[in-house]
Every structure is written in structure tokens, then in C-alpha cells.
Amino acid sequence: MSTTELPATATPLERAVLPPLIGSAVERIDAVEKVTGKAAYAGDIRISRMLHGAVVRSPHANARVLAVDTTRARRLPGVHAVVTGADTAHVKWGAFRPDLYPLAVGRVRYVGDEVAAVAAVDPETARRAAELITVEYDVLPAVLDLDAALADGAPLVHDDAPGNLAHEFAFDRGGADAWFDRSDVVVEGVWQSARQWHASIETIGCTAEWSRDRVTMWVNTQTPFLARQRYATALGLPLRAVRVVQTEVGGGFGGKSGDDNTSVICAILARATGRPVQLVNTREEEFLASRPRIPMRYHVRLGFTSDGLVTAKDIDLVADNGAYTGKAQAVLGAATVRHDALFNYRAVRARSRLVYTNLVPTGAFRGFGNPSADWAVGQAWDLAATELGIEVPDLFLLNAVEAGSVSPHNHRIGSCELKQCIRRAARAIGWYDKRARPTPGRGLAMGVSVHVSGRRSFGDYDGSSAIVRLTEDGRATVIVGEGEIGTGARTTLAQIAAAELGLPVADISVTRPDTDLTTHALGALASRVTYVAGNAVKRAAEQACVRLLDAASRQLGRPASELWVEDGMVHAPAAAPGSGDGDGGRIREPVGAVVRAELYRPGGEPIVGLGSFDNPSEFPDGLRYGNESGAYNFVAEAAEVEVDPATGAVTVLELAAAVDCGTVLNPPLAQGQVEGAIAQGLGMALTERFDWHDGAPTRPTFMDYKLPTAGFMPKLHIEFADSYEPTGPFGAKGVGEIALDPVPSVVASAVADAVGVRVHELPITAEKIFWGMRTGAEDLGKAGGPDAGSPAGADAGARTEEGDQR
């Protein structure tokens, strides 16, 4: 049926004519490799004469390195090299603020900082040699929380960062004070988030091999081309001297974005030995060497008219950068402005500071600042609903953005089904029925979030390119450098190409990233691969299909406009009687035969398509003004919790998520992304934490760091909005991160609804709720003192609870 036959009231998705493959449950193209164990992860790489690495890490949060004695390590049989900071290029590196040496040069700045490294015949020998290295330190005073770092006269983590400020910015758009003066209701509070580790099932790892003056690095990175640039800087090499090949990636979530030293140290060891070296983090090292979520402390203030229209928002944000910066500067920006694309604020004001501490460095994590922002701002909206006497879904609907809305930061909203998501989530959780018949000890809450489908972060470009080559055996190869981190991205790209080419998905292969062989790509970040790379692949496949049909037209003697491809065959309709076109029968010619005929002729050519796509967005300025993405995805989530009145233990009974990600290209893949994001959100909300001592986790293992398990998960209701993004491939937008963002806020607000105790510091523990109920405190932990997400704050909280119990 053509779109002209649809009623005027048809939705955007109903108006779109989509190929049958789009929206179908296509099996993952890497499924067999993974379930049979043939997929090669970072630790599976094997090269002749390969050695193994180990790293010596600082036991101190802040100290001068006076001497490193490697004598005993070098004498150990099986050791081939020992390297220290003296063996590096002495070049600082980092995505936005270069402040990190590959190995310590003169000073260490957190417990876990890399001091020396060893290459030996096997991992056990390498670790034994590392234990034999003696380091003499001059221990210095350390700053272990935000308040200590910001105090007058505090020790500096970096001498070139006065006041321990790594980055700061501020703005007032729309005149916040004037709008607050006009507000009838003003709510405010302080909320504190905590470090959260990615906890991927596979730790960070690399294998490096030199050939003359060029190094090849097999890395489980999410961003091979971006990582290559940083590795070259850290190694003191020209870009052309570094090749990065992506291995299988056993989960990334932002933690394998090339901001840590593991791969750089691996390459240094390989150069020192003249042999391939493999370096893979142990689980304990992963908790020290990776870059967890940034703890943030928000002071939030919101203004409303008496009838519920939002007027102004004011935030003061302080973020714990840890000892080195990585991507934290960009995360701070997103955490400051992105949530302003949810509601029609008249004015917004913010002051945001990124603060160095002598703690584990922080960085990108799924949601990229949104979960911490929503943890604070979402609860402020919940408070406002109570003050106004308006149900939360109704307050959201009254203020939610729509297609055509423009935020104070010039986020230009295209497709937007946020209101549909709010209604769907409310219906799925049974909001109004449960409100009419409340159950003691149970509470309801709702939250919303917005995320980008790619954004301009690393210069004025957020594009992708792809090559589609049709082969003489009737298959197609998609050459693209974006990669796969476990989300099913290669399957999605294969599905898009197959839909355009008229081939079965089984006949599509998608390359793995290799900076020597594949097209340039920014990789898996900012929920960009489906939207940005999908568009590039679609355009490349379109071009290849046009060239295929042109070739078939010449070969078959039919106009290209009459030809189409389906199930791997070029089709032409039956010729009209008397047209002179043979017997008039329908033509079915295998794609491979057409490709071969186009090749094997005088002047023959391959059939290849080239496609590129640059996100139709703007590069935000230093104050984060600019339309950062061409498409925004949305979610509304509602949860029902039950709180045990005797212990404060929280059980999340049900959680409903309604997601606007445009066209759902592959429902099982999309649902899996939403389910996984919710699980990580519940971990952030309820279970994931460490006890700290002297600036380090006391036991950095999964024994202490509790992840959500299948039995922990609530009943889930997952729905996808009827939505279509005109600039997306077949109407699709991003989906990988959005469902994590509101979860902690929703759980906290549901707890407050259940028992009247609002937790301000993550995680939400039974102890906090118990003491809140016992003391009658409505707001537990104002987060106004020491950074509760930091070691100092955690220790202080633990001491307070022990004292109360005694």
C-alpha cells in the first residue's frame, strides 16, 4: 500500500514504507562464533614468541617516586624486559586535557598509578618479577574527597591546576533569577552519586607487536581510530606508526574507550623486548586501572507556577575527576546541559566544576553523565510534584518537549515521542489504579530522560563512512570501521545493508575495525552506531544497488527502472506482448552472475558503493551551547518498590520502560539493550559500592562489589514508542544507553513514596532507609558534607552508622 492510501491521521511510522527485514528478529551474525568459543577476545590472541606483561602499581594516593630498583626483577629467569617512566617518551596524553604519563614520571597520584612494567615468558613469571621491583616513595598529603580538594591551601594533584580544578564553566540562559522571582513553588536539594565500575565480563587487554618502527596493537577498544590517535601521542610516534585492530569486545559500556594506560604500556614492553607482548588486566587491576563513572554532587533548584508550568532550573555541580582527566571533561558538559532537552524551561543556570582528587581516575560510562544528572534533577521534579499536588506523569506531560521544541542550549528536537512514552509507562505500571488503591509499604515513581544519537565531541565531525562491495559469488561485504562491543551493531549494519541490497542477511559480512584496512570511524560511543554508521552503510548499499541494477540493465536489455533485487536475485517483470523482449517471461538472474559478468568483460569493473554520513548537528561551544545531535532518543520509566519496615530492605517489584528510539530495527537486540541498561541502573541505585581506606577500595573484587543478578531483577514491562526519525536509517535512532539514565532516581523517589524517606547519596541501602524510618528523617543525607561517593565520604558514613547502632 502506498503512503497516499493512508489516512491523514496515520503516525510517522505508519507512513513509512519499510522493507520486510526492518523490524524483524534477525539472528546475530556473530552468534555461532560466540557460542562455540571461536570468537577471539583480547586474551585469546596468540602470536609466535609472545611474552606476557605485568604492571607495578603505586600503593600510595600521592607520593614522589625517589627510586625504582629493578635489579632483582631483571635477574629472574624468564624476564625479558623491565621498563619505568625513564623508558617512555615523557609525553602526557589524554582525550581533552593531557595530564597522564604512560608510566609515572617523578610522582604518583592515586593508588593504582602505573610505576613500572615487566615482560616475561608467562603471566606468572611477569607478576613474580613485578613483586621483586622495589620502589622508594616520599609519601605526600592526599586529597581524598571533593571538599578536601577544594579547601583553601589543599595539596595540588597537578601543579598546573590551581585549586585542583581540571575544568569549569558557567552560564545563565534566559535570566534565572527573574523567573525564580515569578515562581509560586520552588524546590531544591543536594544529591550525590558515586563511582560505578563498568564490570565488563572481559577486562581491558592488548597484544602489541612491532615491525621496524611501526606497532600493531590488537585491542578490545570501543573506539579503534580515536584510541590510535591517543596511543600515538603517548608513545611519541607519528600517527602512521600505529595500527589498531579491534578484537572481540566482551562488554564496553564506555570503559574501553582508550583512556587508560594498559595498551600503551603493552606497546612499550613490546618495543623493549623486540617480541610480541600481551597485557590483560586482572579483575583487581580493572578496579584500579579502568575509568569508572564520575561521582557528582548536585545542588538543584527548580521553579514552577502554581498550575505546574516549570519556570527555571539552577544547578551547582561538582564532579570528582580523580587523578587524571580522560573523557571526564566531556561527561561534565553532558551532565550539565543534556537533561534540559526534556522540559520547556524558560531559563536555566549552571555552574559546573571538575575537581582533581587523589583517587581512581574517572571517565565515560553508559549514559555519559545523564544518570548522575537524572539522579538529582529527577528527584527534584518528584519533590515538585508533591508540592504542587500533581501526579508525576501529569506534571511531566504538562512540561515535556515535543517535535520542534528548542532547548535553552539550542538542542533542536526532531522526532519526539516523549509524551507517548510517559503515557505508555504509566499505563504499563498501572499508575492511576495503584494510586487509587495504595498498598502500605509500597511506592510508585516515574522518571524520564533524553540521550543523543551521536554527538560532536572530538572536533567538528561526528560522521561515518562505509564501502559495500558485491562479490562474484552473490554476497556483499560491508567495510566499516565502527566495530562491535557486544551490542549486536554488526548485525544491525548487516540488516540495513541486506534490506537495501535485497540480499539475505546471511549473505552479508561486516568487517572488524582495522585502522589500516577499514574506513575511518569514531566507534561505539554516544549511542551513535545505528544512527550515524547505519546511515553511512545504507547510503553505500544504495549506491552499490544502483550500480548493480545498471549493470543488469545492460546485460538483460531491460531498463534499470524495471529491475529490482530480492532474495539474492535480480528480477525483471514479464515483458509486454509484442515488445520484442524474448518470450516475455519474468527474468530472475542471480546477483553473483551479474557481478561476474560486469567484471569479466573488456574494461570490467567491480560493483562497489561508497557512503558517508555526518550527524546533522553542531559542535557546542565552550559553554555547551549548540545542537549536539541530529536526533534525540527518549525514555519514560516507572517503578513500584516495596520497603521492609523492619529492615529498610528495598525490593523493586515492577519496572516499566517506554523507549522512543525511532524505528526498532531488530526487536530482540533493542529489548536486550533496554534490559541490560535497566540492570546497570539498578546496580547503580542499590548495590554497587566499595568500602574505602586511604584512597583505595579495601577489596577490589566482586566479593565486595555486588552486581545485580537475574534473581535481583524485577518484573519488566518494556515497550517501544511508535516513532520514526526522518534523518535515521529506516527511521531509527540510538537505544543503547537511554534506559539506564532514570533508574536510580525512580527507585529513590519510589522509596520516598513508600516510607517517606528520601535518600540523597548513592547507593540506596537498607541501612540508610532503616535509620531514616527510625529517626523520622524525611531526607536522609543531604550530601552537603564530604563527598559521599568518595572514600572519605564512605568512611564517614560507615562510622556514623556504627555509632548509631552502638
Coordinates of N, CA, C and O in Angstrom, one line a residue, residues 284-368:
E284 N 41.2 -7.5 39.8 CA 41.6 -6.5 40.8 C 42.2 -5.2 40.1 O 41.9 -4.1 40.5
E285 N 43.0 -5.4 39.1 CA 43.6 -4.3 38.4 C 42.5 -3.5 37.7 O 42.6 -2.2 37.6
E286 N 41.5 -4.2 37.2 CA 40.4 -3.5 36.5 C 39.8 -2.4 37.3 O 39.4 -1.3 36.9
F287 N 39.6 -2.7 38.6 CA 39.0 -1.8 39.5 C 39.9 -0.6 39.8 O 39.5 0.5 40.3
L288 N 41.2 -0.7 39.6 CA 42.2 0.4 39.8 C 42.6 1.1 38.5 O 42.9 2.3 38.5
A289 N 42.7 0.3 37.4 CA 43.2 0.9 36.2 C 42.2 1.4 35.2 O 42.5 2.1 34.3
S290 N 40.9 1.0 35.3 CA 39.9 1.5 34.4 C 39.4 2.8 34.9 O 39.9 3.4 35.8
R291 N 38.4 3.3 34.2 CA 37.9 4.7 34.4 C 36.4 4.6 34.7 O 35.5 4.7 33.9
P292 N 36.0 4.5 36.0 CA 34.6 4.3 36.4 C 33.8 5.6 36.2 O 34.3 6.7 35.9
R293 N 32.5 5.5 36.5 CA 31.6 6.6 36.4 C 32.0 7.7 37.4 O 32.5 7.4 38.5
I294 N 31.8 9.0 37.0 CA 32.2 10.1 37.8 C 31.3 10.4 38.9 O 30.1 10.6 38.7
P295 N 31.7 10.4 40.2 CA 30.8 10.8 41.3 C 30.5 12.3 41.1 O 31.4 13.1 40.8
M296 N 29.3 12.7 41.3 CA 28.8 14.1 41.1 C 28.0 14.5 42.2 O 27.1 13.8 42.7
R297 N 28.2 15.7 42.7 CA 27.3 16.3 43.7 C 26.6 17.5 43.1 O 27.2 18.5 42.6
Y298 N 25.3 17.4 43.1 CA 24.4 18.4 42.5 C 23.6 19.2 43.6 O 23.0 18.5 44.5
H299 N 23.6 20.5 43.5 CA 22.6 21.3 44.2 C 21.7 21.7 43.1 O 22.0 22.4 42.2
V300 N 20.4 21.3 43.3 CA 19.4 21.6 42.2 C 18.3 22.4 42.8 O 17.9 22.3 43.9
R301 N 17.9 23.4 42.0 CA 16.8 24.3 42.4 C 15.8 24.4 41.2 O 16.3 24.7 40.1
L302 N 14.5 24.2 41.4 CA 13.6 24.3 40.3 C 12.4 25.2 40.7 O 12.0 25.2 41.9
G303 N 11.9 26.0 39.8 CA 10.8 26.9 40.0 C 9.6 26.5 39.1 O 9.8 26.1 38.0
F304 N 8.4 26.7 39.7 CA 7.2 26.4 39.0 C 6.1 27.4 39.2 O 6.1 28.1 40.3
T305 N 5.2 27.6 38.3 CA 4.0 28.3 38.6 C 3.0 27.5 39.4 O 3.2 26.2 39.5
S306 N 2.0 28.1 39.9 CA 1.1 27.3 40.8 C 0.3 26.2 40.0 O -0.1 25.2 40.6
D307 N 0.2 26.4 38.7 CA -0.5 25.4 37.9 C 0.4 24.4 37.3 O 0.0 23.6 36.4
G308 N 1.7 24.4 37.7 CA 2.6 23.3 37.3 C 3.5 23.6 36.2 O 4.3 22.7 35.8
L309 N 3.5 24.8 35.6 CA 4.5 25.0 34.5 C 5.9 25.3 35.0 O 6.0 26.2 35.9
V310 N 6.9 24.7 34.5 CA 8.2 24.9 35.0 C 8.7 26.2 34.5 O 8.4 26.7 33.4
T311 N 9.4 26.9 35.4 CA 9.9 28.3 35.0 C 11.5 28.3 34.9 O 12.0 28.6 33.8
A312 N 12.2 27.8 35.9 CA 13.6 27.9 35.9 C 14.3 26.7 36.6 O 13.7 26.1 37.4
K313 N 15.5 26.5 36.2 CA 16.3 25.5 36.8 C 17.7 26.1 37.1 O 18.3 26.7 36.2
D314 N 18.3 25.8 38.3 CA 19.6 26.3 38.6 C 20.3 25.1 39.3 O 19.8 24.4 40.2
I315 N 21.5 24.8 38.8 CA 22.3 23.7 39.4 C 23.7 24.2 39.6 O 24.3 25.0 38.9
D316 N 24.3 23.7 40.7 CA 25.7 23.8 41.0 C 26.2 22.4 41.1 O 25.9 21.6 42.0
L317 N 27.1 22.1 40.2 CA 27.6 20.7 40.0 C 29.1 20.7 40.3 O 29.9 21.5 39.7
V318 N 29.5 19.8 41.2 CA 30.9 19.5 41.4 C 31.1 18.0 41.2 O 30.4 17.2 41.7
A319 N 32.1 17.7 40.3 CA 32.4 16.3 39.9 C 33.8 15.9 40.3 O 34.7 16.7 40.1
D320 N 33.9 14.7 40.8 CA 35.2 14.1 41.2 C 35.9 13.5 40.0 O 35.6 12.4 39.6
N321 N 36.8 14.2 39.5 CA 37.6 13.8 38.3 C 38.5 12.6 38.6 O 38.9 11.8 37.7
G322 N 38.9 12.4 39.9 CA 40.0 11.5 40.2 C 41.3 12.2 39.8 O 41.4 13.4 39.6
A323 N 42.4 11.3 39.6 CA 43.7 11.9 39.4 C 44.0 12.3 38.0 O 44.9 13.1 37.8
Y324 N 43.3 11.8 37.0 CA 43.6 12.1 35.6 C 42.2 12.3 34.9 O 41.2 11.8 35.3
T325 N 42.3 13.0 33.8 CA 41.0 13.5 33.2 C 40.3 12.6 32.2 O 39.1 12.4 32.3
G326 N 41.0 12.0 31.3 CA 40.3 11.2 30.3 C 39.2 12.0 29.6 O 39.3 13.1 29.1
K327 N 38.0 11.4 29.6 CA 36.8 12.0 29.0 C 35.9 12.7 30.0 O 34.8 13.1 29.7
A328 N 36.4 12.9 31.2 CA 35.6 13.5 32.3 C 35.1 14.9 31.9 O 34.0 15.3 32.3
Q329 N 35.9 15.6 31.2 CA 35.5 17.0 30.8 C 34.3 17.0 30.0 O 33.4 17.8 30.2
A330 N 34.2 16.1 29.0 CA 33.0 16.0 28.1 C 31.8 15.4 28.9 O 30.7 15.9 28.7
V331 N 32.1 14.5 29.8 CA 31.0 14.0 30.7 C 30.4 15.1 31.5 O 29.1 15.2 31.7
L332 N 31.2 15.9 32.1 CA 30.7 17.1 32.9 C 29.8 17.9 32.0 O 28.7 18.4 32.5
G333 N 30.2 18.2 30.8 CA 29.3 19.0 29.9 C 27.9 18.4 29.7 O 26.9 19.1 29.8
A334 N 27.9 17.1 29.4 CA 26.7 16.4 29.2 C 25.8 16.4 30.4 O 24.6 16.6 30.4
A335 N 26.5 16.2 31.6 CA 25.7 16.1 32.8 C 25.2 17.5 33.2 O 24.2 17.6 34.1
T336 N 25.7 18.5 32.6 CA 25.2 19.9 32.9 C 24.0 20.3 32.1 O 23.1 21.0 32.6
V337 N 24.0 19.9 30.8 CA 23.0 20.5 29.9 C 22.0 19.6 29.3 O 20.9 20.0 28.9
R338 N 22.4 18.3 29.1 CA 21.6 17.5 28.3 C 20.1 17.3 28.8 O 19.2 17.3 28.0
H339 N 20.0 17.2 30.1 CA 18.6 17.0 30.6 C 17.7 18.2 30.4 O 16.5 18.1 30.6
D340 N 18.3 19.3 30.0 CA 17.5 20.5 29.7 C 16.7 20.3 28.4 O 15.8 21.2 28.1
A341 N 16.9 19.3 27.7 CA 16.2 19.0 26.5 C 15.0 18.1 26.7 O 14.3 17.6 25.8
L342 N 14.6 18.0 28.0 CA 13.4 17.2 28.4 C 12.2 18.0 28.6 O 11.1 17.6 28.2
F343 N 12.4 19.2 29.1 CA 11.2 20.1 29.5 C 11.4 21.5 29.0 O 12.5 21.9 28.7
N344 N 10.3 22.2 28.9 CA 10.3 23.5 28.4 C 10.6 24.6 29.5 O 9.8 25.4 29.9
Y345 N 11.9 24.5 29.8 CA 12.4 25.5 30.8 C 12.4 26.9 30.2 O 12.9 27.1 29.0
R346 N 12.0 27.9 31.0 CA 12.1 29.3 30.5 C 13.6 29.8 30.7 O 14.0 30.7 29.9
A347 N 14.2 29.3 31.7 CA 15.6 29.8 32.0 C 16.3 28.7 32.7 O 15.8 27.9 33.5
V348 N 17.6 28.6 32.4 CA 18.5 27.6 33.1 C 19.8 28.3 33.4 O 20.3 29.1 32.7
R349 N 20.3 27.9 34.6 CA 21.6 28.5 35.0 C 22.4 27.3 35.6 O 21.8 26.4 36.3
A350 N 23.7 27.4 35.4 CA 24.5 26.3 35.9 C 25.9 26.8 36.2 O 26.4 27.7 35.5
R351 N 26.5 26.2 37.2 CA 28.0 26.3 37.5 C 28.5 24.9 37.6 O 28.0 24.2 38.5
S352 N 29.5 24.5 36.8 CA 30.0 23.1 36.9 C 31.5 23.1 37.0 O 32.2 23.9 36.3
R353 N 31.9 22.3 37.9 CA 33.4 22.2 38.2 C 33.8 20.7 38.2 O 33.2 19.9 38.8
L354 N 34.9 20.5 37.5 CA 35.5 19.2 37.5 C 36.8 19.2 38.4 O 37.7 20.0 38.1
V355 N 36.8 18.4 39.4 CA 37.8 18.6 40.5 C 38.8 17.4 40.6 O 38.3 16.3 40.6
Y356 N 40.1 17.7 40.5 CA 41.1 16.6 40.7 C 41.0 16.2 42.2 O 41.0 17.0 43.1
T357 N 41.1 14.8 42.4 CA 41.4 14.2 43.7 C 42.4 13.2 43.5 O 42.7 12.7 42.4
N358 N 43.0 12.7 44.6 CA 44.0 11.6 44.6 C 43.2 10.2 44.6 O 43.5 9.4 45.5
L359 N 42.3 10.0 43.7 CA 41.5 8.8 43.7 C 41.5 8.2 42.3 O 42.1 8.8 41.3
V360 N 41.0 7.0 42.2 CA 40.9 6.4 40.9 C 40.3 7.3 39.8 O 39.3 7.9 40.0
P361 N 41.0 7.5 38.7 CA 40.5 8.4 37.7 C 39.2 7.9 37.1 O 38.9 6.7 37.1
T362 N 38.3 8.9 36.7 CA 37.0 8.5 36.2 C 36.9 8.8 34.7 O 37.8 9.3 34.1
G363 N 35.8 8.5 34.2 CA 35.6 8.6 32.7 C 34.2 8.3 32.2 O 33.2 8.4 32.9
A364 N 34.2 7.8 31.0 CA 32.9 7.6 30.3 C 32.3 6.3 30.8 O 33.0 5.3 31.1
F365 N 31.0 6.3 31.0 CA 30.2 5.2 31.4 C 28.8 5.3 30.8 O 28.3 6.4 30.7
R366 N 28.3 4.2 30.3 CA 26.9 4.2 29.7 C 26.0 5.3 30.3 O 25.8 5.3 31.5
G367 N 25.5 6.2 29.5 CA 24.7 7.3 29.9 C 25.5 8.6 29.9 O 24.9 9.7 29.8
F368 N 26.8 8.5 30.1 CA 27.7 9.7 29.9 C 27.2 10.9 30.6 O 27.0 12.0 30.1

